CSV table of C-alpha atoms and ligand atoms in Angstrom, one decimal:
chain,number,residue,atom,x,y,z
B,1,UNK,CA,36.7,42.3,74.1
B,2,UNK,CA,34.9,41.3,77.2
B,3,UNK,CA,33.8,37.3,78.6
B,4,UNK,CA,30.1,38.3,77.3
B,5,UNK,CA,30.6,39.2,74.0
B,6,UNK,CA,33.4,36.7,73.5
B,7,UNK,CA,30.8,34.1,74.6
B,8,UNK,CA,27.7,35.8,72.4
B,9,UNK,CA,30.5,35.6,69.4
B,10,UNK,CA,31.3,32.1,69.7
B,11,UNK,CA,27.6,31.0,70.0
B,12,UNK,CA,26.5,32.9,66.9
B,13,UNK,CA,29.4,31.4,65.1
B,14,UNK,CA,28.2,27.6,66.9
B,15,UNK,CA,24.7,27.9,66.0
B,16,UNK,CA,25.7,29.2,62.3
B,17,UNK,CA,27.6,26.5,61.7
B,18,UNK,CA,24.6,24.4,62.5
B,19,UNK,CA,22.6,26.7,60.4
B,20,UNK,CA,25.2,25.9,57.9
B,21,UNK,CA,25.4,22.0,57.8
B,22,UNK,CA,22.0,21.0,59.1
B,23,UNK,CA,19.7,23.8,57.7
B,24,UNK,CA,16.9,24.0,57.1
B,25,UNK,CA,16.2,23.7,60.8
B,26,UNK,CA,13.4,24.6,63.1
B,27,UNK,CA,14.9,26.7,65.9
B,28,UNK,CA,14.2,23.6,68.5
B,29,UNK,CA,16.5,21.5,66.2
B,30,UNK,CA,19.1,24.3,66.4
B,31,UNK,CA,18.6,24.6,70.4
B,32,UNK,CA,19.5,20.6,70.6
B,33,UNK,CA,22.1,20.9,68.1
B,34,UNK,CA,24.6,23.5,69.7
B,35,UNK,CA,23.3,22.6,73.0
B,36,UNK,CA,22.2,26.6,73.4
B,37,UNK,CA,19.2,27.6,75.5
B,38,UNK,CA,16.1,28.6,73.9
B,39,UNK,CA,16.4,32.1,74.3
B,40,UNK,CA,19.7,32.1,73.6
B,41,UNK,CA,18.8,30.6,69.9
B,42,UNK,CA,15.6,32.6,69.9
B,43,UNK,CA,17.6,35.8,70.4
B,44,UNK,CA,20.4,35.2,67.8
B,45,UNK,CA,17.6,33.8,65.2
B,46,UNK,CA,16.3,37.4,65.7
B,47,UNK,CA,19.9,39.2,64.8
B,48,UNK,CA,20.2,37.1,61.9
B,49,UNK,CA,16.8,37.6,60.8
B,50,UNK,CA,17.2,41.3,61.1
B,51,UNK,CA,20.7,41.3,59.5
B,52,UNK,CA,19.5,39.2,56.3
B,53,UNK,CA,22.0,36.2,56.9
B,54,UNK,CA,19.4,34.2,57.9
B,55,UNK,CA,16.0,33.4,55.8
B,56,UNK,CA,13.0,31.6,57.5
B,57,UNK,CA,10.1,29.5,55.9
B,58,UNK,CA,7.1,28.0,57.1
B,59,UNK,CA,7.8,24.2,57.8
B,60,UNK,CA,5.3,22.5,56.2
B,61,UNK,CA,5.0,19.3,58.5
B,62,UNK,CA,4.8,22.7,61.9
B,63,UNK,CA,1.3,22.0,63.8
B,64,UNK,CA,1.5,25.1,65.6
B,65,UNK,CA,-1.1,27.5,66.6
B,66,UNK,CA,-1.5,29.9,63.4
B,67,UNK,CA,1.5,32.6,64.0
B,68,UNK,CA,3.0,30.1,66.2
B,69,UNK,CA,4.5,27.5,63.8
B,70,UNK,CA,8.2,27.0,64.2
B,71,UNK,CA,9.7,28.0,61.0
B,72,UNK,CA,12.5,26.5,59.0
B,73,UNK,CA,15.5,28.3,59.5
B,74,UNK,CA,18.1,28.3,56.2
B,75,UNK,CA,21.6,30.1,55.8
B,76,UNK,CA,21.0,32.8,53.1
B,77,UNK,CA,24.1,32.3,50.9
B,78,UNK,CA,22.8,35.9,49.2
B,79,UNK,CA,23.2,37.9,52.5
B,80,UNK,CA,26.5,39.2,51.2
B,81,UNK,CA,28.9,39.0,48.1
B,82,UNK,CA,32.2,39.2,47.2
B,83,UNK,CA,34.2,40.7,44.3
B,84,UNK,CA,37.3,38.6,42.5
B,85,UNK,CA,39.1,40.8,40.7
B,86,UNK,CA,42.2,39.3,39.1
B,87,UNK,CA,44.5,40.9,36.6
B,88,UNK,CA,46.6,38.5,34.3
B,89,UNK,CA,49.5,39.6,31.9
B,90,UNK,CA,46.9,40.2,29.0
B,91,UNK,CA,43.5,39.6,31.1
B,92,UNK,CA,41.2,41.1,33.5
B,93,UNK,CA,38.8,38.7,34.8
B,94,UNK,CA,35.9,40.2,37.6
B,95,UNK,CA,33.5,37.7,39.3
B,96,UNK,CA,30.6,38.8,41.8
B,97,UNK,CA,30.4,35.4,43.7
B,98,UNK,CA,28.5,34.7,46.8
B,99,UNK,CA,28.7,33.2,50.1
B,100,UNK,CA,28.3,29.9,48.9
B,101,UNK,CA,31.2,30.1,46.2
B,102,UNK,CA,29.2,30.5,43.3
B,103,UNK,CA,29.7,32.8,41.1
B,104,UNK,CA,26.5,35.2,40.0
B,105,UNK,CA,28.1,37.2,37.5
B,106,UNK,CA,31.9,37.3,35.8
B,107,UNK,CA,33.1,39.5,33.1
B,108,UNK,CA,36.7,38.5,31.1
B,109,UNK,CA,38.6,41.4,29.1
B,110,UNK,CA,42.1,41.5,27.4
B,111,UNK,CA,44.1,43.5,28.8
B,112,UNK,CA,47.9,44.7,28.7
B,113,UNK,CA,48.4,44.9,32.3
B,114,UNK,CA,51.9,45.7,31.3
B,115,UNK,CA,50.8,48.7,30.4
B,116,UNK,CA,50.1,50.5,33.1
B,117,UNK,CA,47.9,50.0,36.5
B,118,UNK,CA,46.2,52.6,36.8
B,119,UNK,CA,44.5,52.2,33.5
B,120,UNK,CA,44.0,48.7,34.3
B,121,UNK,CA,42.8,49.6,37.9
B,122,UNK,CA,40.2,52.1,36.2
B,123,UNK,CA,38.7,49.2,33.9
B,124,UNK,CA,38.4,46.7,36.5
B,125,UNK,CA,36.2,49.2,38.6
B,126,UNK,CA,33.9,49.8,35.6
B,127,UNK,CA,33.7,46.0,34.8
B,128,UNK,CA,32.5,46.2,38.6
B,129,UNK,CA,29.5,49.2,38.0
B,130,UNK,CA,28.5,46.9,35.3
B,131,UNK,CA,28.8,43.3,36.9
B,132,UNK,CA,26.6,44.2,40.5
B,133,UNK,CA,23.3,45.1,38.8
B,134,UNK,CA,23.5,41.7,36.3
B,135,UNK,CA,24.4,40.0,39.7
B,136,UNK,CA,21.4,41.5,41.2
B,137,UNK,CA,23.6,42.5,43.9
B,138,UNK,CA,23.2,45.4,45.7
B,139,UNK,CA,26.7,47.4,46.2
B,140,UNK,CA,25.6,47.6,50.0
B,141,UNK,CA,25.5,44.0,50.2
B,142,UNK,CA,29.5,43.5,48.7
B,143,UNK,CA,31.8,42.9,52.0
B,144,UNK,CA,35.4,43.3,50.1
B,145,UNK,CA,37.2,42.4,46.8
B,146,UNK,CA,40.0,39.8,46.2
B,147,UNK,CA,42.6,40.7,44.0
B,148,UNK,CA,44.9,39.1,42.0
B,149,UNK,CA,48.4,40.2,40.3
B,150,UNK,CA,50.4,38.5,37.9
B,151,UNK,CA,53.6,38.7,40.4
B,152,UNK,CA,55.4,37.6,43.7
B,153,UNK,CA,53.5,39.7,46.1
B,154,UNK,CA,55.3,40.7,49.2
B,155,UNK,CA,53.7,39.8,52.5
B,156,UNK,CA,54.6,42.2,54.4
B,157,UNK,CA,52.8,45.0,52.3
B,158,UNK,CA,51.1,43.3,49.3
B,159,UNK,CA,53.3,45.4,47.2
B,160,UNK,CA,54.5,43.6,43.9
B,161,UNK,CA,57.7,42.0,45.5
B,162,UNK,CA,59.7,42.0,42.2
B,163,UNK,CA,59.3,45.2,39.8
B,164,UNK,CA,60.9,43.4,37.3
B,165,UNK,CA,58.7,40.8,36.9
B,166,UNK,CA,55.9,43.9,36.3
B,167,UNK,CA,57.2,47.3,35.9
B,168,UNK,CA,54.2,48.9,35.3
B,169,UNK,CA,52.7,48.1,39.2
B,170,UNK,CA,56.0,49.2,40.6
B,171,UNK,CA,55.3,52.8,42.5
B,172,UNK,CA,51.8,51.1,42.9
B,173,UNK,CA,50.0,50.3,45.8
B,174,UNK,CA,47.8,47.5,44.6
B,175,UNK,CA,45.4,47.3,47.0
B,176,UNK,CA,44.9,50.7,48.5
B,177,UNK,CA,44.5,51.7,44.7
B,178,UNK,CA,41.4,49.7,43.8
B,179,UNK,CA,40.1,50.1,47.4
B,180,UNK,CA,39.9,53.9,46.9
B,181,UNK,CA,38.2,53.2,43.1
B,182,UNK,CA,35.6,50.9,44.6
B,183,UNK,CA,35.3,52.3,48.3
B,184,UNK,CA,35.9,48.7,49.5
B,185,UNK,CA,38.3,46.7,51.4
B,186,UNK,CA,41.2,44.9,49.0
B,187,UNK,CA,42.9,41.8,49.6
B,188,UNK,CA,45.8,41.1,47.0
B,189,UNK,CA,47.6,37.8,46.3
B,190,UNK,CA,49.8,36.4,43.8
B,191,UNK,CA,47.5,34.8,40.9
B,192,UNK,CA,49.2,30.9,41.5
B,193,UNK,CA,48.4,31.3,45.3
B,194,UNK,CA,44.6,32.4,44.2
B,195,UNK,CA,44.8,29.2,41.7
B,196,UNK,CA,45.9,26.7,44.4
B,197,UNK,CA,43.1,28.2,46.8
B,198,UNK,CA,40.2,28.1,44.4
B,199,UNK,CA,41.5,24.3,43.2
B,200,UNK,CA,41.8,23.9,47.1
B,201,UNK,CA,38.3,24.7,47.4
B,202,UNK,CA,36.2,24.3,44.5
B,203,UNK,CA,38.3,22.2,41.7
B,204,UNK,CA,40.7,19.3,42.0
B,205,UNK,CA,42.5,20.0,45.0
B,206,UNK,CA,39.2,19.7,47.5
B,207,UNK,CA,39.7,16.4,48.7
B,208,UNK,CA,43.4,17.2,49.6
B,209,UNK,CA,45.2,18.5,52.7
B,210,UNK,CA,48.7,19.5,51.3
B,211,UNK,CA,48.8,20.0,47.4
B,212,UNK,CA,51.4,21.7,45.2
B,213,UNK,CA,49.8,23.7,42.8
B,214,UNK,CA,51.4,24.4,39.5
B,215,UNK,CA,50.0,27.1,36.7
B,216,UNK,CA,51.7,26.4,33.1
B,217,UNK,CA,50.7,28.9,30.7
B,218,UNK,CA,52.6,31.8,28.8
B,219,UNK,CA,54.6,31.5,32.4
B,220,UNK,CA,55.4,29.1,35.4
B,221,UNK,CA,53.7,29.8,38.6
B,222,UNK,CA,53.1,27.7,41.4
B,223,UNK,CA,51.8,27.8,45.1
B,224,UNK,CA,51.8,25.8,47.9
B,225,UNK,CA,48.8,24.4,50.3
B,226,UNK,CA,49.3,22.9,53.7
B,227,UNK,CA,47.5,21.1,56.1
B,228,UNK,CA,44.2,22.5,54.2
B,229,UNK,CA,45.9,26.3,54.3
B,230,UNK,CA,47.5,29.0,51.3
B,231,UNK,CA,51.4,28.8,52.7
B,232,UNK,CA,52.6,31.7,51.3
B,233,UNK,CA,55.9,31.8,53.3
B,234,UNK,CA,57.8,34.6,55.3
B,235,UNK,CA,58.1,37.1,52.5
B,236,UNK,CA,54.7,35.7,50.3
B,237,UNK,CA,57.1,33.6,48.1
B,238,UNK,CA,56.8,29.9,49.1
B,239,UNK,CA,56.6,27.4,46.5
B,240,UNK,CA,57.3,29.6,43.1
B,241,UNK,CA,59.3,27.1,41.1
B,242,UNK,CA,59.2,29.8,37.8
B,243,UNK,CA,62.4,31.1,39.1
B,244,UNK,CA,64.3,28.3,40.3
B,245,UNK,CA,67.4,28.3,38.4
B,246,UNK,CA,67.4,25.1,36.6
B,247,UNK,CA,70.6,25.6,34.3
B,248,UNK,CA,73.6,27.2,35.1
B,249,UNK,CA,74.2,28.1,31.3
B,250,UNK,CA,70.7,28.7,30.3
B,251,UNK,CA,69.3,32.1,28.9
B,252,UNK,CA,68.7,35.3,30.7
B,253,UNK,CA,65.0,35.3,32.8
B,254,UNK,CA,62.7,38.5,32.8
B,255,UNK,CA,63.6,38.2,36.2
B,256,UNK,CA,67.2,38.7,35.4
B,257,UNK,CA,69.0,35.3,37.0
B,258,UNK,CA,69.7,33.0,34.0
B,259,UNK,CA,68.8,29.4,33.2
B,260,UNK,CA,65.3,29.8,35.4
B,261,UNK,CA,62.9,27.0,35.2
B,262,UNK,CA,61.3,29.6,33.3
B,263,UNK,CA,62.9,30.0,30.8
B,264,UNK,CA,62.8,26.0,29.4
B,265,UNK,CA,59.5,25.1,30.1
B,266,UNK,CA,57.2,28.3,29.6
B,267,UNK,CA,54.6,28.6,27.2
B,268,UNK,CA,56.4,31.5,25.8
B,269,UNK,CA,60.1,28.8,25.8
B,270,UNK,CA,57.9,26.3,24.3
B,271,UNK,CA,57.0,28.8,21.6
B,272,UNK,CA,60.3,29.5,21.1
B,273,UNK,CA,61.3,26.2,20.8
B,274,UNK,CA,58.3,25.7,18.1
B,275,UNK,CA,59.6,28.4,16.1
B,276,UNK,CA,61.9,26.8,13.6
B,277,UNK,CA,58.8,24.1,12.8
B,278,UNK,CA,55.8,26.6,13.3
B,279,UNK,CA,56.7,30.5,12.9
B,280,UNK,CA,56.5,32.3,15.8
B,281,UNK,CA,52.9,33.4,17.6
B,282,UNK,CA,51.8,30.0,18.2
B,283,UNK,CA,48.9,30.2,20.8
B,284,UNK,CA,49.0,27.8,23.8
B,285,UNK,CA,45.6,26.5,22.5
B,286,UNK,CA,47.8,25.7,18.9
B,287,UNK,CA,50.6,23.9,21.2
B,288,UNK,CA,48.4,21.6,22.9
B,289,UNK,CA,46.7,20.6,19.6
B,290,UNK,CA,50.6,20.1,17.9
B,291,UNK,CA,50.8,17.7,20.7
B,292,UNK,CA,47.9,15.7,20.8
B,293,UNK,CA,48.2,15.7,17.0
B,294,UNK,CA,52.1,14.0,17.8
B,295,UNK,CA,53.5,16.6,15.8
B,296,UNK,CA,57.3,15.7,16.0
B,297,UNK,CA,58.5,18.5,17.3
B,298,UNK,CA,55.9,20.2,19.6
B,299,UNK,CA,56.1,16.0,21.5
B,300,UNK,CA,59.9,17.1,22.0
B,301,UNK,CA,59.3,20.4,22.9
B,302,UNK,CA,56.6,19.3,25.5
B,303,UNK,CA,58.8,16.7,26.6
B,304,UNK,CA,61.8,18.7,27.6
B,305,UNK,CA,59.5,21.3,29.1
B,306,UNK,CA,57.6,18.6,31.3
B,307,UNK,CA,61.1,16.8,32.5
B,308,UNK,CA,62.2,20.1,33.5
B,309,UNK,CA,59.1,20.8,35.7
B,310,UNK,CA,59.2,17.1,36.8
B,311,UNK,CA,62.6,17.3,38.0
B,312,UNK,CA,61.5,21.0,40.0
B,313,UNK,CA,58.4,19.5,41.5
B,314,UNK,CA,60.4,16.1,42.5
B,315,UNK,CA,62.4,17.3,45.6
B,316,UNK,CA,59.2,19.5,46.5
B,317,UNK,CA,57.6,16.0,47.1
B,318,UNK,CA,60.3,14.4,49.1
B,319,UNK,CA,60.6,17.8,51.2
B,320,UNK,CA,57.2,18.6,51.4
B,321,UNK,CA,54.9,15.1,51.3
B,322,UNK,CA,52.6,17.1,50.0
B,323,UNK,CA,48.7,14.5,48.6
B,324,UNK,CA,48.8,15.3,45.1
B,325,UNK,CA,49.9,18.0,42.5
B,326,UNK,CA,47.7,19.8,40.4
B,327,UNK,CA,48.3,21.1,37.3
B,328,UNK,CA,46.5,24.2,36.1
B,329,UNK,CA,47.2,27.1,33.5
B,330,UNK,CA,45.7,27.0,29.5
B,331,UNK,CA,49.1,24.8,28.8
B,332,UNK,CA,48.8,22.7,32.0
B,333,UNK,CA,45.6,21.9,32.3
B,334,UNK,CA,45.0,20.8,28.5
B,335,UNK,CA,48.2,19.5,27.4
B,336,UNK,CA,47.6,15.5,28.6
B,337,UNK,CA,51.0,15.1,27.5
B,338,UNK,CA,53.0,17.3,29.3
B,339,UNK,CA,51.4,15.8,32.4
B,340,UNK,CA,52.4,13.3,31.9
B,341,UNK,CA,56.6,13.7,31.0
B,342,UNK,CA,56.0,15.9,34.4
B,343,UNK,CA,54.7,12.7,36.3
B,344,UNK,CA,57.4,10.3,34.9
B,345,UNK,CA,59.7,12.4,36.3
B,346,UNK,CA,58.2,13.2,39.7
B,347,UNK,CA,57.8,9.6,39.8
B,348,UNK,CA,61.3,8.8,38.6
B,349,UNK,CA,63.2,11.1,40.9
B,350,UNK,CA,61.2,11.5,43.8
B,351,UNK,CA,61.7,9.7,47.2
B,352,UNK,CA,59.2,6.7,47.4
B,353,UNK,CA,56.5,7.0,48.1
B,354,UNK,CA,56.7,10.8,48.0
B,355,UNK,CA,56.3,11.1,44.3
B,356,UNK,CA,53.7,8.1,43.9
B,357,UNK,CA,50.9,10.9,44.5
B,358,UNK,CA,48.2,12.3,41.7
B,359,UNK,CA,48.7,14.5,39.3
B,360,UNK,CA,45.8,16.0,38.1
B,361,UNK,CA,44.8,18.5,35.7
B,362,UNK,CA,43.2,21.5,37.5
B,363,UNK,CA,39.1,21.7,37.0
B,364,UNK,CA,38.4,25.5,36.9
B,365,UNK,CA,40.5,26.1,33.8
B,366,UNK,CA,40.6,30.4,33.7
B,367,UNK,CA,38.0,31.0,36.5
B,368,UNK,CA,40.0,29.9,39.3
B,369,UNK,CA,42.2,33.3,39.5
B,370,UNK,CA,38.7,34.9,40.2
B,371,UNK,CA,37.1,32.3,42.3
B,372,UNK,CA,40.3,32.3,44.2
B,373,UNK,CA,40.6,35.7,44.6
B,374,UNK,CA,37.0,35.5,45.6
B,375,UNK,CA,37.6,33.0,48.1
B,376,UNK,CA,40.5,35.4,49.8
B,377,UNK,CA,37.4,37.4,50.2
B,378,UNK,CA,35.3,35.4,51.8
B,379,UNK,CA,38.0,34.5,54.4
B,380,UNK,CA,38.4,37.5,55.6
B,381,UNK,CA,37.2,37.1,59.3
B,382,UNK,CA,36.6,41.1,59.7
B,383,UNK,CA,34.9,41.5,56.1
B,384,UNK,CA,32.6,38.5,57.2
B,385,UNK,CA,31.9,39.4,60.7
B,386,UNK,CA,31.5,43.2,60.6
B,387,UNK,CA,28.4,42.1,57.7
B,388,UNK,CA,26.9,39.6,60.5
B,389,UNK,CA,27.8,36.6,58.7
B,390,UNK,CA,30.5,34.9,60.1
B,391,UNK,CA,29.7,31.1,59.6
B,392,UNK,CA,31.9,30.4,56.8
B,393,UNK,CA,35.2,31.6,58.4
B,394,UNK,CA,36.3,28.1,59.9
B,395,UNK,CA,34.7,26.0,56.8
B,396,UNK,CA,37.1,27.5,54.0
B,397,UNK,CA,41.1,26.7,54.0
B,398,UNK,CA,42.8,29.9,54.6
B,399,UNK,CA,41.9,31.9,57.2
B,400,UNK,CA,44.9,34.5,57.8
B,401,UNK,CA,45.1,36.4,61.4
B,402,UNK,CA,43.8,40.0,60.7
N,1,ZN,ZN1,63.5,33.9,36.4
């Protein structure tokens, strides 16, 4: 790339910035703001008016001469979308979300993603067909698709890094797949890592820097942010505390090590625990309301599950200093209860003050995966600047080298 373009880059990136935070702006006001000569903001205004990123009204207090009134220049948050598409164990969730994070259409579906990908691949593409028109986006207008798998994804090649954990994806190429179904480019991510970037941004997480991110549900996922970025690690696993092998004479993990963190404080281990009391096929939904109703034996159940993650998260505290913890997933996020046994013991056994942090319940409750997903979109640097719209890149967290 040559001095002049590298300069005309970074001064459409300056001035939408500005567009961004001090819109809407006359394009004198945008001139003083970035310090750019007038026909150097004059001449950009033009591109972005031409590519649709940038929308322009009359200003009502302008004096001008009639077709010379300066008009009020505003950052068109509709110039281009993004797809979330995030597959769960039993889910499919597909959001159409724009540039401004929110989210203009969403569809949920259960799903056995277990049961194979490529009929799973082939539903979320239709859920997308039907999704754009209710957005009222035009397909042309979509940049690239976010993806999210219910596995450890490898970083190398966003294949699924551990077949066990879902056989079906194995001999599947995640992302090329639903690129080739939707003739778009495919980010894929682990669904914790999309959960700890859409709590990052959007949920309980924004006011935080460095935050552990823990999903509690049927599973135990988790992901790591630092110093405002997804830290996904050398291999994509960083911060997965699921597998950590708690108990050296615990039961066999689907990920075949034994006595994984996993495996005692699950949804699917509290469930088991529950059975005696409560039959099998409690719903998590069921659990939390055993708890909150002090039913004996859901309260021990929670409690031995929560101590287990508390005494996981506690060393990640002293090693990490991380601001606060959040705690998402249909089990996490609702169960007050378990929350708390986890904080007792975070507090309890981490280094003070590295455990005195919050420990708050995640806001987005089962839209995160998608708005995360989402949100891997929109940081895309190529997606965003090969569609003209680049000003967003150095506002959100993450913004991986591509
Ligand atoms: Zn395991």
């Amino acid at each position: 790339v040559g001095a002049l373009a590298q300069t005309r880059e970074l001064n459409r990136l300056r001035l939408l910035n500005e567009l961004r935070e001090a819109a809407p702006a006359d394009r004198a006001e945008l001139g003083r703001r970035t310090g750019l000569s007038r026909a150097t903001v004059s001449a950009l205004v033009a591109d972005f008016l031409a590519s649709g990123a940038v929308t322009e009204m009359p200003d009502p207090a302008g004096s001008g001469a009639p077709g010379r009134t300066p008009g009020l220049l505003r950052l068109d948050p509709r110039a281009a979308a993004v797809l979330g598409v995030d597959f769960g164990h039993r889910h499919i969730h597909v959001a159409v979300v724009d540039l401004a994070g929110e989210v203009l259409a969403e569809r949920r579906l259960d799903l056995d993603v277990h049961a194979g990908a490529s009929a799973a691949l082939d539903v979320a593409a239709s859920l997308v067909d039907v999704l754009l028109p209710e957005a009222g986006v035009d397909p042309g207008r979509v940049i690239g698709v976010g993806m999210g798998l219910p596995a450890p994804i490898a970083a190398r090649d966003g294949l699924v890094q551990n077949p066990s954990l879902l056989a079906a994806w194995e001999a599947v190429r995640p992302a090329e797949e639903l690129a080739a179904r939707l003739s778009l480019p495919v980010r894929v991510a682990n669904d914790a890592d999309l959960g700890a970037l859409a709590e990052g941004t959007f949920g309980a997480g924004r006011d935080f820097e460095n935050l552990l991110y823990v999903k509690l549900s049927t599973g135990v996922g988790a992901a790591l942010i630092l110093d405002g970025e997804l830290h996904i690690g050398a291999t994509g696993i960083a911060g997965e505390i699921g597998h950590l092998g708690v108990d050296r004479l615990g039961v066999i993990c689907r990920c075949g090590n034994r006595g994984c963190l996993e495996t005692i404080a699950s949804g699917d281990a509290i469930r088991r625990a529950l059975q005696p009391a409560h039959g099998s096929g409690l719903t998590m939904r069921r659990i939390v309301a055993l708890a909150d109703a002090d039913d004996p034996a859901a309260v021990a159940a929670i409690s031995h599950a929560g101590t287990a993650v508390g005494d996981a998260l506690a060393p990640l505290c002293t090693g990490l200093d991380v601001d606060a913890i959040i705690i998402g997933g249909d089990l996490g996020a609702r169960c007050a209860p378990l929350r708390a046994a986890i904080a007792a013991r975070v507090r309890e056994r981490a280094l003070p003050p590295t455990g005195d942090i919050p420990i708050l319940a995640a806001e987005l409750g089962d839209r995160a995966e998608p708005l995360g997903a989402a949100t891997l979109a929109l940081t895309q640097t190529g997606w965003l600047r090969a569609s003209g719209v680049i000003a967003l890149v150095d506002r959100l967290p993450w913004v991986p080298v591509d």
